Structure formats: C-alpha cells, structure tokens
Short mmCIF file of C-alpha atoms and ligand atoms in Angstrom, two decimals:
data_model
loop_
_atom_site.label_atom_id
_atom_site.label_comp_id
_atom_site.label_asym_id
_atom_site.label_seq_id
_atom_site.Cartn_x
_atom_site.Cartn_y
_atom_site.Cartn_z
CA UNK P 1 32.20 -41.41 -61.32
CA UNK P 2 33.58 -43.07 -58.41
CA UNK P 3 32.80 -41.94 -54.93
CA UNK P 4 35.69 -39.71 -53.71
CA UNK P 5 35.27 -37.73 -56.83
CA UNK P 6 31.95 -38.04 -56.01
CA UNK P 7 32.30 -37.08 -52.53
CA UNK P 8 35.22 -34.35 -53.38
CA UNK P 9 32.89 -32.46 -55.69
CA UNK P 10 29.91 -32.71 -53.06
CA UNK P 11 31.38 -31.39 -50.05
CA UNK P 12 33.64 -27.99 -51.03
CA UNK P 13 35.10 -26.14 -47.74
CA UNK P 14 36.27 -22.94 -48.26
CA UNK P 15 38.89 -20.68 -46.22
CA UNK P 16 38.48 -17.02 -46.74
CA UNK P 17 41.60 -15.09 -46.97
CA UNK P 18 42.38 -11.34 -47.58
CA UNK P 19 45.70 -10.71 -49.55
CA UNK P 20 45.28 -6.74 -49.32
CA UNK P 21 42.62 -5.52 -51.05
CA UNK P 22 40.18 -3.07 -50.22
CA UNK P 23 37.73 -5.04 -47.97
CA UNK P 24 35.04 -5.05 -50.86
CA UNK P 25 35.30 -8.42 -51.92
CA UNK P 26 35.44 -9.55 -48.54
CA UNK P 27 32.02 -8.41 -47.87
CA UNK P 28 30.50 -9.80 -51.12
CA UNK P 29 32.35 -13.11 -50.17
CA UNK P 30 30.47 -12.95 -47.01
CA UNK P 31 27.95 -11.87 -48.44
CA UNK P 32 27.39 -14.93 -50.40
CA UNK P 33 28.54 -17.11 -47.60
CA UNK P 34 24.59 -15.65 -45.89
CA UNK P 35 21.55 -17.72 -45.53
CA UNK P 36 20.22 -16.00 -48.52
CA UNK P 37 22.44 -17.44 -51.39
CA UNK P 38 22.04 -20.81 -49.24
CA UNK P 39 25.64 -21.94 -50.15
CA UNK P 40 25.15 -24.78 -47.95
CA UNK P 41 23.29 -26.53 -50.21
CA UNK P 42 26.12 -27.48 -52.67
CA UNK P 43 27.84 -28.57 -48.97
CA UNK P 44 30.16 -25.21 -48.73
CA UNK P 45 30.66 -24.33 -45.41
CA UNK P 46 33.09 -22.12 -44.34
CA UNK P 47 35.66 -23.19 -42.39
CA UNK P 48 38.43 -21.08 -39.70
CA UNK P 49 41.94 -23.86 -40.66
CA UNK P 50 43.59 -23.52 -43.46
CA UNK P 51 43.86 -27.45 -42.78
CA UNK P 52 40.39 -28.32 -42.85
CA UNK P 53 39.75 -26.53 -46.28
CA UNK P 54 40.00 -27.65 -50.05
CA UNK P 55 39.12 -23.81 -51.24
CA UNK P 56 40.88 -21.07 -50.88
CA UNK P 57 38.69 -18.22 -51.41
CA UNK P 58 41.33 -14.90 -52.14
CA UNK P 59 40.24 -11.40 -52.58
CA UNK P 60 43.05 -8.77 -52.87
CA UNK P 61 46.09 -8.08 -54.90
CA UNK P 62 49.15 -10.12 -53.59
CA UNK P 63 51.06 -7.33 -51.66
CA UNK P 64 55.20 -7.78 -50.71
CA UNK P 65 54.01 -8.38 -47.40
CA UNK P 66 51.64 -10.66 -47.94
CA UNK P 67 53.20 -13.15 -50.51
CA UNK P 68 55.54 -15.48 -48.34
CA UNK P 69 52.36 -15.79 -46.02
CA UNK P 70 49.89 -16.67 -49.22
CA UNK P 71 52.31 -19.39 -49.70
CA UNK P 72 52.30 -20.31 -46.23
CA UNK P 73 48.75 -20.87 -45.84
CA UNK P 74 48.72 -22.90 -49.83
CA UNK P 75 51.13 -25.15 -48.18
CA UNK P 76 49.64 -25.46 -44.78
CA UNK P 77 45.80 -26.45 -47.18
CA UNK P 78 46.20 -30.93 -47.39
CA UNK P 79 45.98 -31.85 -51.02
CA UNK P 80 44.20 -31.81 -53.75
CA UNK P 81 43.02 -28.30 -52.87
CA UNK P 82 42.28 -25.32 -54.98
CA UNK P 83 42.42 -21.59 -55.72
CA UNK P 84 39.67 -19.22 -56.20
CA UNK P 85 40.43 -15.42 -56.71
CA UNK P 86 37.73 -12.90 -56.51
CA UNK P 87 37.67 -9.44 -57.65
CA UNK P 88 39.42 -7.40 -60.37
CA UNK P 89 42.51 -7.07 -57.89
CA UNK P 90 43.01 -10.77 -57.21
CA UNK P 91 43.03 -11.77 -61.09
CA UNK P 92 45.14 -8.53 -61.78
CA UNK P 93 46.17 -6.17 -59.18
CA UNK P 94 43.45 -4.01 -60.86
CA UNK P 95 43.02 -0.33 -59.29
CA UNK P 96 46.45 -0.74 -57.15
CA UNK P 97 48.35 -1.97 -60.11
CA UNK P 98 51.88 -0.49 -60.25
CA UNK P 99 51.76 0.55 -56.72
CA UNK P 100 55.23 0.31 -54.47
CA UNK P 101 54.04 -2.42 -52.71
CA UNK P 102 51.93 -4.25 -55.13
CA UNK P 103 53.37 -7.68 -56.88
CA UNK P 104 50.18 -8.37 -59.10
CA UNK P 105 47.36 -10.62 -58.83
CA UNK P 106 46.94 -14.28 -56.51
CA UNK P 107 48.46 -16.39 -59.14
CA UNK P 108 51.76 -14.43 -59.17
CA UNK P 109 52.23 -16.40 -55.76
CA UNK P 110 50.18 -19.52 -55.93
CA UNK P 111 48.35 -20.91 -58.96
CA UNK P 112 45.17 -20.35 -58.84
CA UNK P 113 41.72 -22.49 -60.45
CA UNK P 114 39.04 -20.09 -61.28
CA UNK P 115 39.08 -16.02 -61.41
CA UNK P 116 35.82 -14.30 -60.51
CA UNK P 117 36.23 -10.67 -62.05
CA UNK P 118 33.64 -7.62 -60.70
CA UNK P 119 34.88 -4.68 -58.13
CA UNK P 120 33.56 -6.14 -56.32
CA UNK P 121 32.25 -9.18 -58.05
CA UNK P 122 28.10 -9.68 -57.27
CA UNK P 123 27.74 -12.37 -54.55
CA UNK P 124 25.65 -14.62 -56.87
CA UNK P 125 29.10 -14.01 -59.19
CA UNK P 126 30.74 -15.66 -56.86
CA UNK P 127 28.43 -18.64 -56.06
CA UNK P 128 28.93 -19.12 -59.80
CA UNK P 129 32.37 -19.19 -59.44
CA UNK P 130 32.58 -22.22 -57.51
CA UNK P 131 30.00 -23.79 -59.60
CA UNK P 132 32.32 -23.74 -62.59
CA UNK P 133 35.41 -24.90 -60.39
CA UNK P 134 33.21 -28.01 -59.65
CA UNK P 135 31.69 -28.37 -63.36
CA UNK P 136 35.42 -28.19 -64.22
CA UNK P 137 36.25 -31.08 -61.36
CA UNK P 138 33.41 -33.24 -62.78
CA UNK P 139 34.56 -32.94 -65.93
CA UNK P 140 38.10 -33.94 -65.46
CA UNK V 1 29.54 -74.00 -28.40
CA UNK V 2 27.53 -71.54 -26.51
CA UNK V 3 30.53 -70.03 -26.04
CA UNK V 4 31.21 -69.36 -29.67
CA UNK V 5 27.83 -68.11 -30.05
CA UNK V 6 27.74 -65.55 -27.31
CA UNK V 7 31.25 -64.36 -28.78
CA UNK V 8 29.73 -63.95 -32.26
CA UNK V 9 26.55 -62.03 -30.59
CA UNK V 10 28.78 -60.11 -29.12
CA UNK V 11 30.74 -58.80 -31.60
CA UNK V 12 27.40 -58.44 -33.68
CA UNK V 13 26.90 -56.13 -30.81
CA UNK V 14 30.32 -53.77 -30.97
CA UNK V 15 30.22 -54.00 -34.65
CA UNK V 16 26.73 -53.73 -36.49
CA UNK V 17 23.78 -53.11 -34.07
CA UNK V 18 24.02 -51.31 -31.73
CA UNK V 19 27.54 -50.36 -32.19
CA UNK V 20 29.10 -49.36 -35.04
CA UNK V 21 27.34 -49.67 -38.06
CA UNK V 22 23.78 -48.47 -36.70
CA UNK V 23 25.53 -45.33 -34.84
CA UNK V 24 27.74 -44.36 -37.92
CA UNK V 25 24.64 -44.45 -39.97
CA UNK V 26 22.38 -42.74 -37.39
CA UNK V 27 25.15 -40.12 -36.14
CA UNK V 28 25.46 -38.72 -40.12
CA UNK V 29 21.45 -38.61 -40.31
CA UNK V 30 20.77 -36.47 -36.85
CA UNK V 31 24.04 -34.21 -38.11
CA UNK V 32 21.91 -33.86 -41.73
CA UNK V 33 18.80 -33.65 -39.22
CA UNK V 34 20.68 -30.67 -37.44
CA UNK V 35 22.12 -28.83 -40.38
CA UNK V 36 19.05 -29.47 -42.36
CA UNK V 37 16.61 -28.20 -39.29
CA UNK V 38 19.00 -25.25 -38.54
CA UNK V 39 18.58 -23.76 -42.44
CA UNK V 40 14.86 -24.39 -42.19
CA UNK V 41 14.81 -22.32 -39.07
CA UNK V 42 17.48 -19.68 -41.27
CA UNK V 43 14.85 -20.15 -44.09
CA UNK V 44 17.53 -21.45 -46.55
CA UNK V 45 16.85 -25.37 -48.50
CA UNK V 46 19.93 -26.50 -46.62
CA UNK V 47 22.23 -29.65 -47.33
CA UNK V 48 20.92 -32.85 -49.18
CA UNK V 49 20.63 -36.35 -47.14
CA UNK V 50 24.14 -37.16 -48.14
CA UNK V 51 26.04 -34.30 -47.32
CA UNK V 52 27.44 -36.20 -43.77
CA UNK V 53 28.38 -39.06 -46.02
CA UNK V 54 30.30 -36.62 -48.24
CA UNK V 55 31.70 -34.48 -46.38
CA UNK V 56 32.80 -37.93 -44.77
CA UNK V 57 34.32 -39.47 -47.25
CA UNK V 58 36.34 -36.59 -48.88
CA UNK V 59 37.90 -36.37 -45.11
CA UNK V 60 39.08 -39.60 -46.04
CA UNK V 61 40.48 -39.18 -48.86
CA UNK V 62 42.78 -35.76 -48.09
CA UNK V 63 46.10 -35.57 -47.35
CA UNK V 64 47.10 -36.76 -43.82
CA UNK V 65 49.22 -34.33 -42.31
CA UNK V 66 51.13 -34.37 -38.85
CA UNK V 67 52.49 -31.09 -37.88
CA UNK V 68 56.41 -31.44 -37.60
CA UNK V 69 56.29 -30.57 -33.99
CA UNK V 70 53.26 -31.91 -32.95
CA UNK V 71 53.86 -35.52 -30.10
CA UNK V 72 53.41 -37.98 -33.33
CA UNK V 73 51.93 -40.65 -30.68
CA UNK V 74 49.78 -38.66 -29.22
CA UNK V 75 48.22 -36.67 -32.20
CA UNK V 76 47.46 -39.93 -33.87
CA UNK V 77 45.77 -41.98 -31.24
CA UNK V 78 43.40 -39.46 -29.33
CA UNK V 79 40.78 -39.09 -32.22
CA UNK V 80 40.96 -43.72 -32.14
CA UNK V 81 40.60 -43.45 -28.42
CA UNK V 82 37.50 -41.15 -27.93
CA UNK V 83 35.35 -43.03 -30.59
CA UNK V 84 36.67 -45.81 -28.75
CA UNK V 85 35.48 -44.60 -25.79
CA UNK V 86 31.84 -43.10 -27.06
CA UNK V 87 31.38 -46.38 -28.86
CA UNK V 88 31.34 -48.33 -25.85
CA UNK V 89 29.09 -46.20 -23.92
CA UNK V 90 25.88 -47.14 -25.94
CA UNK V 91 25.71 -50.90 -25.00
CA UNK V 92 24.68 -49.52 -21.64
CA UNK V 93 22.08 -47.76 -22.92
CA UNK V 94 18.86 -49.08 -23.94
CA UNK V 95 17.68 -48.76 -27.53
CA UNK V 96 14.52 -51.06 -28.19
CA UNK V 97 13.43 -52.52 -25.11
CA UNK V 98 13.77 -51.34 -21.18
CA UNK V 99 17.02 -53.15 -20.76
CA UNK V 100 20.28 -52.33 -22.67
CA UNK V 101 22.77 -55.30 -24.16
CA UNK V 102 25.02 -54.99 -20.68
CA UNK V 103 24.06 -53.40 -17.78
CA UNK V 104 25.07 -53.35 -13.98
CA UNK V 105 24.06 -51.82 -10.50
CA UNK V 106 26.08 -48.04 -11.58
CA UNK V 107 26.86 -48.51 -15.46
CA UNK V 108 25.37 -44.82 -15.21
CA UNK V 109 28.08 -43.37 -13.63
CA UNK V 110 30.72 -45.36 -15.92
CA UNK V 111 28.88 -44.31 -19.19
CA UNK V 112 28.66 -40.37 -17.72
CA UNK V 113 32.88 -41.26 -17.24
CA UNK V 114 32.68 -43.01 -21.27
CA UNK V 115 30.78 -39.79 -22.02
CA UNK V 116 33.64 -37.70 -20.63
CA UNK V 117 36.44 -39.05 -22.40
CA UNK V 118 35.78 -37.03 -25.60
CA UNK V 119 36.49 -33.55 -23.66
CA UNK V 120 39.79 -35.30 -22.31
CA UNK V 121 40.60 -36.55 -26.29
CA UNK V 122 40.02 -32.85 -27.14
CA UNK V 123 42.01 -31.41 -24.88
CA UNK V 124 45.26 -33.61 -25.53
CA UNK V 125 44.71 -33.55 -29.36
CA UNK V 126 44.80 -29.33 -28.88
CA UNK V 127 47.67 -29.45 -26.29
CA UNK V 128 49.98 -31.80 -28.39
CA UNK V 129 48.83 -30.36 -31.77
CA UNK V 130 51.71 -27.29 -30.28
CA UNK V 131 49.65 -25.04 -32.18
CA UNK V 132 48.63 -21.61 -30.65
CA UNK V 133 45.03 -21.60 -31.26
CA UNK V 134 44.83 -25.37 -30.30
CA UNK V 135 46.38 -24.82 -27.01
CA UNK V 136 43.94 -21.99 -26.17
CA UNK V 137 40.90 -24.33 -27.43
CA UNK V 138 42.35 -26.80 -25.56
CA UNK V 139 42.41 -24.65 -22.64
CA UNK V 140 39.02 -23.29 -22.65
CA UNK V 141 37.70 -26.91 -23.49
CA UNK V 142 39.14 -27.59 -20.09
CA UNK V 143 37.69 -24.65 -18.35
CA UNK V 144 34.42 -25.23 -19.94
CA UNK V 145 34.55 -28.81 -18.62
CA UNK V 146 34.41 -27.69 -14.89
CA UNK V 147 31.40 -24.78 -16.02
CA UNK V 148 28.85 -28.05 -17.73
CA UNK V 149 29.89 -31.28 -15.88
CA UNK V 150 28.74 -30.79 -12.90
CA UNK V 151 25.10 -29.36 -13.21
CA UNK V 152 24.93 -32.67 -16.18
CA UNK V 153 26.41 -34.85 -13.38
CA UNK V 154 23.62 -33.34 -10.89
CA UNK V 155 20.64 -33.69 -13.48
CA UNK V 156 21.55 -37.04 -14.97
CA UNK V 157 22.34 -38.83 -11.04
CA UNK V 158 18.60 -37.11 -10.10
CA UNK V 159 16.19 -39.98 -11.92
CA UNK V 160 18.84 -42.37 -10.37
CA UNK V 161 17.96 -40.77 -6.58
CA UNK V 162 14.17 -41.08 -6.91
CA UNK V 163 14.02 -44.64 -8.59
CA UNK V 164 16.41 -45.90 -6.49
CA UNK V 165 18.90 -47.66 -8.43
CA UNK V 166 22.20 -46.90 -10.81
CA UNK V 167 21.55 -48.61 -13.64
CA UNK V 168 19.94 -47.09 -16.63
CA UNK V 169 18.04 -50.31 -17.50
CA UNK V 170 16.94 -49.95 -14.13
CA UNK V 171 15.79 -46.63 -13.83
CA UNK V 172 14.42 -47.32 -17.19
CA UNK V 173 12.26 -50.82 -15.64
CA UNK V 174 11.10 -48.07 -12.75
CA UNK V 175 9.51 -45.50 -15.19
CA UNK V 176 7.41 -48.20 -16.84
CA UNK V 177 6.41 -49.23 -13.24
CA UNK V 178 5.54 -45.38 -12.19
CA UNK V 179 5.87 -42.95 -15.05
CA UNK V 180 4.54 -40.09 -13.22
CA UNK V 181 7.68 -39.72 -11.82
CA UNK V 182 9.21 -38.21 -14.96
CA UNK V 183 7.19 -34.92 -13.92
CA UNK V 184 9.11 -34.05 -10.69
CA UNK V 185 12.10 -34.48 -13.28
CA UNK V 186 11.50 -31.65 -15.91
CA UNK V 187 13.85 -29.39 -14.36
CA UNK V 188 16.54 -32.39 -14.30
CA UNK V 189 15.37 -32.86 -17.99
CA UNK V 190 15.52 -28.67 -18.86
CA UNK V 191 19.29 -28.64 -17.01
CA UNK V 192 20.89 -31.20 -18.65
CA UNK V 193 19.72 -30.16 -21.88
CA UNK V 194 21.53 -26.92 -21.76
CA UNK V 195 24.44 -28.26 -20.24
CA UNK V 196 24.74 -31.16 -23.00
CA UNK V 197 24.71 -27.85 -25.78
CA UNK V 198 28.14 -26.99 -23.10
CA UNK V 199 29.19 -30.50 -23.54
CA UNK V 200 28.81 -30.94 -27.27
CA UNK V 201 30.46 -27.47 -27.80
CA UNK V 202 27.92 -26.02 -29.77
CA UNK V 203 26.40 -22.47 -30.11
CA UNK V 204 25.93 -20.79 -28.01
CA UNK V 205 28.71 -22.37 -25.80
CA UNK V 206 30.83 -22.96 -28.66
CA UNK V 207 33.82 -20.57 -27.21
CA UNK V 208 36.33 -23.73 -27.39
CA UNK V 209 36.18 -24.03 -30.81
CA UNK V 210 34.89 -20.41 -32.27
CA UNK V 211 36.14 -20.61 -35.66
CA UNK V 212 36.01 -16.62 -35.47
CA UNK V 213 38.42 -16.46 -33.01
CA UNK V 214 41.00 -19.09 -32.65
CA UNK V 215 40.04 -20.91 -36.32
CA UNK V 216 38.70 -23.92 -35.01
CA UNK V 217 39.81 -24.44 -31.41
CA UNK V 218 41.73 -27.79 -30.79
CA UNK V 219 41.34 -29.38 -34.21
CA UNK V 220 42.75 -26.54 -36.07
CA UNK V 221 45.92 -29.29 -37.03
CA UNK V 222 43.69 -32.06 -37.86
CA UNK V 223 43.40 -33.31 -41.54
CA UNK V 224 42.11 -36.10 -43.21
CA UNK V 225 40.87 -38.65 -42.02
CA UNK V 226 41.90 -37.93 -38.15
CA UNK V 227 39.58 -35.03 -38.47
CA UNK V 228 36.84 -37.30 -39.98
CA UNK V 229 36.92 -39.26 -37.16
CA UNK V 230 37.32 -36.74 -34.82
CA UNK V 231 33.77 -35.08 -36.61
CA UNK V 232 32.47 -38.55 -36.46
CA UNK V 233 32.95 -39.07 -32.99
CA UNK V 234 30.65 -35.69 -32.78
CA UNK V 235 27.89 -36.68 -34.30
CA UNK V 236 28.05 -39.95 -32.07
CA UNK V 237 28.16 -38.53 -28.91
CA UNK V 238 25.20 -36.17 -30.22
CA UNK V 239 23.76 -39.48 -30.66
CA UNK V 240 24.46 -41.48 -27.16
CA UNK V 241 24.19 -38.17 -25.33
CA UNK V 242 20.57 -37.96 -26.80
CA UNK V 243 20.03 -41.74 -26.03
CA UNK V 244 21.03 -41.23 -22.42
CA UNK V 245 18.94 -38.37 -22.03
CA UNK V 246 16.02 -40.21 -23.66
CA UNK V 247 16.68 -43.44 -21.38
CA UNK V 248 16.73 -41.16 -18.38
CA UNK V 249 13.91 -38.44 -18.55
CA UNK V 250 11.88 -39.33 -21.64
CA UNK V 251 10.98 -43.39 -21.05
CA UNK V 252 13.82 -44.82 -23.39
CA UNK V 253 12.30 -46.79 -25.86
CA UNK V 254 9.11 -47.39 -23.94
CA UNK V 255 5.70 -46.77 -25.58
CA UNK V 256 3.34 -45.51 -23.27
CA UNK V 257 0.65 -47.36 -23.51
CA UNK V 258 2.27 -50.94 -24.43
CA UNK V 259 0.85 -52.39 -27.41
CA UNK V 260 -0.28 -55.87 -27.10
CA UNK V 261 1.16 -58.99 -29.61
CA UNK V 262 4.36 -60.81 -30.00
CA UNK V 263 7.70 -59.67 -28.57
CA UNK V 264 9.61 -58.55 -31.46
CA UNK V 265 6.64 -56.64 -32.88
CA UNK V 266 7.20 -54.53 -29.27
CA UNK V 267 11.22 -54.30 -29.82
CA UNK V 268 10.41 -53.04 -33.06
CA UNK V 269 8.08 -50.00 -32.21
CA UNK V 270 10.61 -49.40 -29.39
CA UNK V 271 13.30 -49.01 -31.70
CA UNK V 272 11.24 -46.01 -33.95
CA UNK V 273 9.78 -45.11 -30.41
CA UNK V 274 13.50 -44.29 -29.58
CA UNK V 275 14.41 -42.76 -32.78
CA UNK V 276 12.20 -40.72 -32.49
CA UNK V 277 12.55 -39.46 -28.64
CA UNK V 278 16.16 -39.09 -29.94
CA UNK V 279 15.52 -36.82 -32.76
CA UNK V 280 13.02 -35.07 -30.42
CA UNK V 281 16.29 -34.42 -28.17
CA UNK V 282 18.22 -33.49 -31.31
CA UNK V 283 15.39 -30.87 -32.46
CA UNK V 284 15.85 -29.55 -28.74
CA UNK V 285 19.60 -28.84 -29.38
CA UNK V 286 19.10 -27.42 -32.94
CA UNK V 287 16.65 -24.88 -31.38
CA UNK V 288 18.96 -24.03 -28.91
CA UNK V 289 21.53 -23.01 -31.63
CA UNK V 290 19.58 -21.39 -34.06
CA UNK V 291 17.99 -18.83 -31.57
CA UNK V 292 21.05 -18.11 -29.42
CA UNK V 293 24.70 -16.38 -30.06
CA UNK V 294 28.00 -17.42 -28.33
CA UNK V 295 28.58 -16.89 -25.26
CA UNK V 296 31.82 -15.83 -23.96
CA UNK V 297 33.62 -18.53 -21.35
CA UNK V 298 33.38 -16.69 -18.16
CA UNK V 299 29.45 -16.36 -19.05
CA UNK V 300 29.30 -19.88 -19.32
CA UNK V 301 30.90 -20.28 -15.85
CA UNK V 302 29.08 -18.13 -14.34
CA UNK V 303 25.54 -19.02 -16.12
CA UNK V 304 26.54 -22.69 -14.65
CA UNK V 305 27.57 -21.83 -11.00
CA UNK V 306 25.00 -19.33 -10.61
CA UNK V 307 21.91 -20.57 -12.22
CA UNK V 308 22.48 -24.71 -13.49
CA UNK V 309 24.07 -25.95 -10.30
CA UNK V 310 21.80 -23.99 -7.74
CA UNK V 311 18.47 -25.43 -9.74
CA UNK V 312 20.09 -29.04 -10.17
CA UNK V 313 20.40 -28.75 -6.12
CA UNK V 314 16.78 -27.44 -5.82
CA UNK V 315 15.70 -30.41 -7.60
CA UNK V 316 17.91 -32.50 -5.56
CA UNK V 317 16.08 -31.13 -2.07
CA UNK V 318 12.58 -31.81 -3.94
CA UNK V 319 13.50 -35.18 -4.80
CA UNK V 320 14.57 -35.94 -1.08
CA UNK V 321 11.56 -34.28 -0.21
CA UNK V 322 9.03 -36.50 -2.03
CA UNK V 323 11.20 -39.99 -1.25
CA UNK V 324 10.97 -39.29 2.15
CA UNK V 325 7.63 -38.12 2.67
CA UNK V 326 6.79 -41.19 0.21
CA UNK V 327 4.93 -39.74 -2.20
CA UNK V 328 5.15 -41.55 -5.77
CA UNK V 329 6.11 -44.49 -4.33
S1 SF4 Q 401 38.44 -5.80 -56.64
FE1 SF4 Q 401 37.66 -3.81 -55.99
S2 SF4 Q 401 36.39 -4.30 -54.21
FE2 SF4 Q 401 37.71 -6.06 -54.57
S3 SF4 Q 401 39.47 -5.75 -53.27
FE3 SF4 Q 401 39.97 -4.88 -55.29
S4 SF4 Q 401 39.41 -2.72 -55.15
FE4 SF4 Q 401 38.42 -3.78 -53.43
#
C-alpha cells in the first residue's frame, strides 16, 4: 500500500452538513463525534471548511432549497473526497417522501459512498459507517 | 577551505539539526503529544503516533485549490513566508548547550519579531483569501494581536532586565551563574504562558479561528498542501515558542546539577534535558485547553489589559526593585 493511500485512509476529516431533515441525525452525528465513541482514534476530526474536509457527513432529505447549495459545498470539498449519508431520509427521503418540497435522498444531488440507514441511525451505526467507507478505500 | 566547511555546517544547521528536519519531526510529536494528552485528560485512547504524519501527508496529496478571487501572489506565498520566518527563529535559541548556533547582544527581541510574523502571515492569508469568514478571522487575529503581545513582550524582556543582557544565550550563561534568579521570575513565567495559549490561538483564546463560528477563521480557503504547511508552521511555533520559554524561565537545556565527563556526553543530556522542559511547556498548554472554554475577543482584551499587563508591570517594579537594591547579584 503506498503511503498516500496509506495516509488518505488514516487521517478522514469530516464536514457535517444538514440538508433538511429533522435535526435527529444531527445529534447522533454529534453524538458520535463525543469523547465517548473516541472517533479520534481512526484520525476523524471534525472540521468547520468544506475545504479542509475529505467527508461529507449528510443527514436530511435533499430539499428544493437546499440542492444547488449541496452541490455548492461538493464542489467547494478538494478531491478525492467522499459522501456519507446518514439516516433513513438521506438514503431515501424516508418519512418526508412525496412532500412539496422534497426531491429525494443525498444522492439525487451528489453521489454519494456509503448510506447509514436508522431514524436516527445509533451513533456507533455511524462510526461503522465510516469504517466500511475506509475498508472499501483499502480495498480498492 | 574553511570557508566551504563553515558553509556546509551551516546549511547542516537550516536544514537537518536544528532546523528543519529535527523541528518537522519534533513539531508532529508535541502536536501527537497534545492531541494524545488532551483525550487522556477527555478519557478517550486518542490518535496513534502517526496521526501528524498522516494527516500530513494526505494534505499533500489533495487538490490545490486557489479561490478565483482570492490575490493569487499573495495566497500562495504567506503560508512559505511564515515557516520561513519561524524556521529561522530557532538558531537563536539554545537547544543542547547554554549557547545557541548564532547569537548577538538583542537576538531576543529579533526572534520575539521572527515569532510575530506568523500572526502577520495569518492575517494576509485571511484578508486576501476575500472570503467572509477569513476576513473576520483575519480581523480578530489582528485584534487579538494587540490583547497577547504585549503582556508576552513584558514577560519575555523581564529575565533580560534582571540578567542584564539581550541575548538568550546570554541570559541563558547568567542562570547557570545564579539560578535563583528564576524564582523572582514565576510570575514572568505564569504570564507568558497564558499569553502564548493567545498567541498560538488555541482554546480558550481560540476566537480567531472558532470553527463554530466562522468555520475555521483565516484558513477557511486553504487546501492541500498550503494548509499543510500552514498546520505545520503551528506545530513549529508550538515548538520554538516552548523553546524560548524554556531558554528564558526554565534553564534551557541546562541540567542543574552539571554532570561531570566529556563534552558531548553533557550536549547530549542537554538535548533530552530540553526535550523534556519543552514537553513540560507543551503539557502546560494542553492543560490549559482541556480545562477551559473559549473566550469571547473582548474578554481576551480585557483579561490582557486588566489583569496580564498590570502583573507583567508589577513584576517589572520588583525586578527594578531587587537590581537596585542588589540583591541576587
Ligand atoms: S432519518 Fe429520521 S431522525 Fe434522521 S433526519 Fe430523517 S426523520 Fe430526522
């Protein structure tokens, strides 16, 4: 494995962004962002720039409103970067499906790497989440 | 011929020891020393020994982007110019023996200047990033700047008024000649502590860069490996910061009491006497930031006008006080 795979796989930063959901997977997401699931130790920290991040960490259905700013914030995100959605509403609009302002879930607006299910998904869900994303990364 | 040879030695110097190499090297282990100390304190396993290195290297290897409106010139050669400018500031500094690779009569006040340049860096990479959160980071790094640089000014110029010289390898030569001395300086030592958290931005005076607020203060354009360096240049000026401190208040690399047999055997145990002062400075900041919560900017002012500067003047008045009554002497 050379080293910027290496180094790529070690040191995941994630940016936390809310597409319009309900605020429930924000708090898990926080949740497991806390001292207790120790995230830190598979070097995730979070980080405030969409330019300093490799991980986009999305909770939320992709509203009207919100979908030329999603794509915004994927371009603004330096490559190779990648796309995490969390919850039952980020992988398929799930409770607010069909509503007026509702387009579906994340990856009708950017693609998206791994889809954490759960409303909301369990915190140590999520950890798990980004443990497959870098299994997959290894693996590749 | 001897000129050839005091070229090579110096770029040994700049490049490998003490310069580059050695501060690359021991900048990434006191910001795994931090992290790692911080989750102890937050009872968490925290980040393996080559987590720096990592998150190092990936920096490298992103995408390099330059906002479209951003000064091109500008946003590319502040991050070169403050490692530039910490870099040079430790070969005034001594590291395994009471004098440092160059010194003069006042390299303390140009390495204090050196030590400056970083703020300066920060505050033209958030002004010509054109970015709304940079500008306000870059702003309040400003601000901040007047709040911490004078009460470190004060603290760091006291050793200088009692031993009686400018030079840091002097001051240094002084505390082996008289190290009682260092007790009339614990106040010195306690002020520019906290103002060094002010000067390294970090919790609690972290306001310039709260990623909470304004995602990241000045940097929030930086990618790749700009923002390596710029992180980079952090951890160093953790590092020389620390090492100034040590030098100043702490005996340097000085072992207290000498231990007899050959010269290098001394530079050596100076060298892991300093390391370990260092890291003893470093544990001081980690506390700091594990027990306390941001502060807004105004409460940094006014903590430093109205508590920092009237104590570094107190200790100013005491330190008259005892040169001219000749006490210590
Ligand atoms: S998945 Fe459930 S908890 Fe999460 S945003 Fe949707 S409704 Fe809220």
């Amino acid at each position: 494995m050379d080293l910027v795979k290496w180094a790529r796989i070690k040191s995941p930063w994630v940016l936390h962004l809310n597409t319009g959901g309900c605020n429930g997977c924000d708090i898990e997401v926080l949740a497991a962002l806390m001292p207790r699931s120790d995230v830190e130790r598979f070097g995730i920290l979070l980080q405030g720039s969409p330019r300093h991040a490799d991980l986009i960490v999305c909770q939320g259905p992709i509203t009207k409103q919100m979908r030329d700013r999603v794509v915004r914030i994927y371009e603004q995100v330096p490559e190779p970067k990648f796309v995490m959605a969390i919850g039952s509403c980020a992988c398929t609009a799930g409770v607010f499906q069909g509503c007026y302002n509702v387009l579906g879930g994340i990856d009708k607006a950017i693609p998206v790497d791994v889809y954490v299910p759960g409303c909301p998904p369990n915190p140590a869900a999520i950890v798990d989440g980004v443990m497959k994303l870098l299994t997959k990364l290894k693996e590749s | 011929m001897s000129e050839i040879v005091n070229i090579l030695l110096a770029v040994l110097y700049l490049l490998v020891f003490p310069g580059f190499l050695f501060l690359f090297f021991y900048g990434l282990f006191c910001e795994y020393f931090d992290r790692k100390l911080y989750a102890r304190m937050q009872n968490r396993v925290g980040p393996p020994l080559f987590q720096p290195f990592a998150d190092f290297v990936k920096l490298l290897a992103k995408e390099d982007i330059i906002p479209e409106k951003a000064d091109k010139g500008m946003f590319s050669i502040v991050p070169l110019f403050a490692f530039a400018g910490v870099l040079t500031a430790i070969l005034y500094i001594p590291i395994w023996r009471t004098d440092a690779v160059l010194s003069f009569e006042g390299d303390l006040v140009v390495v204090l200047f050196l030590l400056t340049i970083p703020s300066f860096a920060l505050f033209f990479a958030g002004w010509h990033s054109t970015n709304l959160f940079s500008q306000i980071g870059a702003v309040r790094t400003v601000t901040q700047l007047f709040g911490y640089e004078i009460p470190f000014f004060f603290a760091c110029l006291a050793p200088a008024l009692i031993m009686g010289t400018w030079s840091i390898s002097g001051i240094l030569s002084q505390t082996v000649i008289r190290p009682e001395v260092l007790i009339l300086l614990i106040l010195a030592f306690i002020i520019a502590v906290i103002s060094l958290q002010a000067k390294l931005e970090r919790v609690p005076f972290d306001a310039p860069e709260a990623e909470t607020e304004i995602a990241g203060g000045s940097l929030v354009e930086y990618t790749g490996r700009r923002l390596a360096i710029f992180r980079l240049m952090f951890n160093i000026k953790m590092v020389i910061c620390a090492a100034l401190i040590t030098a100043l208040f702490l005996g340097g690399p000085v072992l207290f009491p000498a231990v007899p047999g050959p010269e290098f055997i001394g530079y050596l145990l100076g060298f892991v006497v300093f390391l370990l002062k260092t890291l003893f400075v470093v544990f001081l900041l980690t506390m700091m930031r594990t027990v306390f919560a941001r502060v807004r900017i105004d409460q940094l002012l006014k903590f430093c006008y109205g508590w920092l500067i009237p104590l570094s003047i107190v200790q100013f008045l005491l330190l008259i006080l005892v040169r001219s009554m000749g006490w210590f002497a």
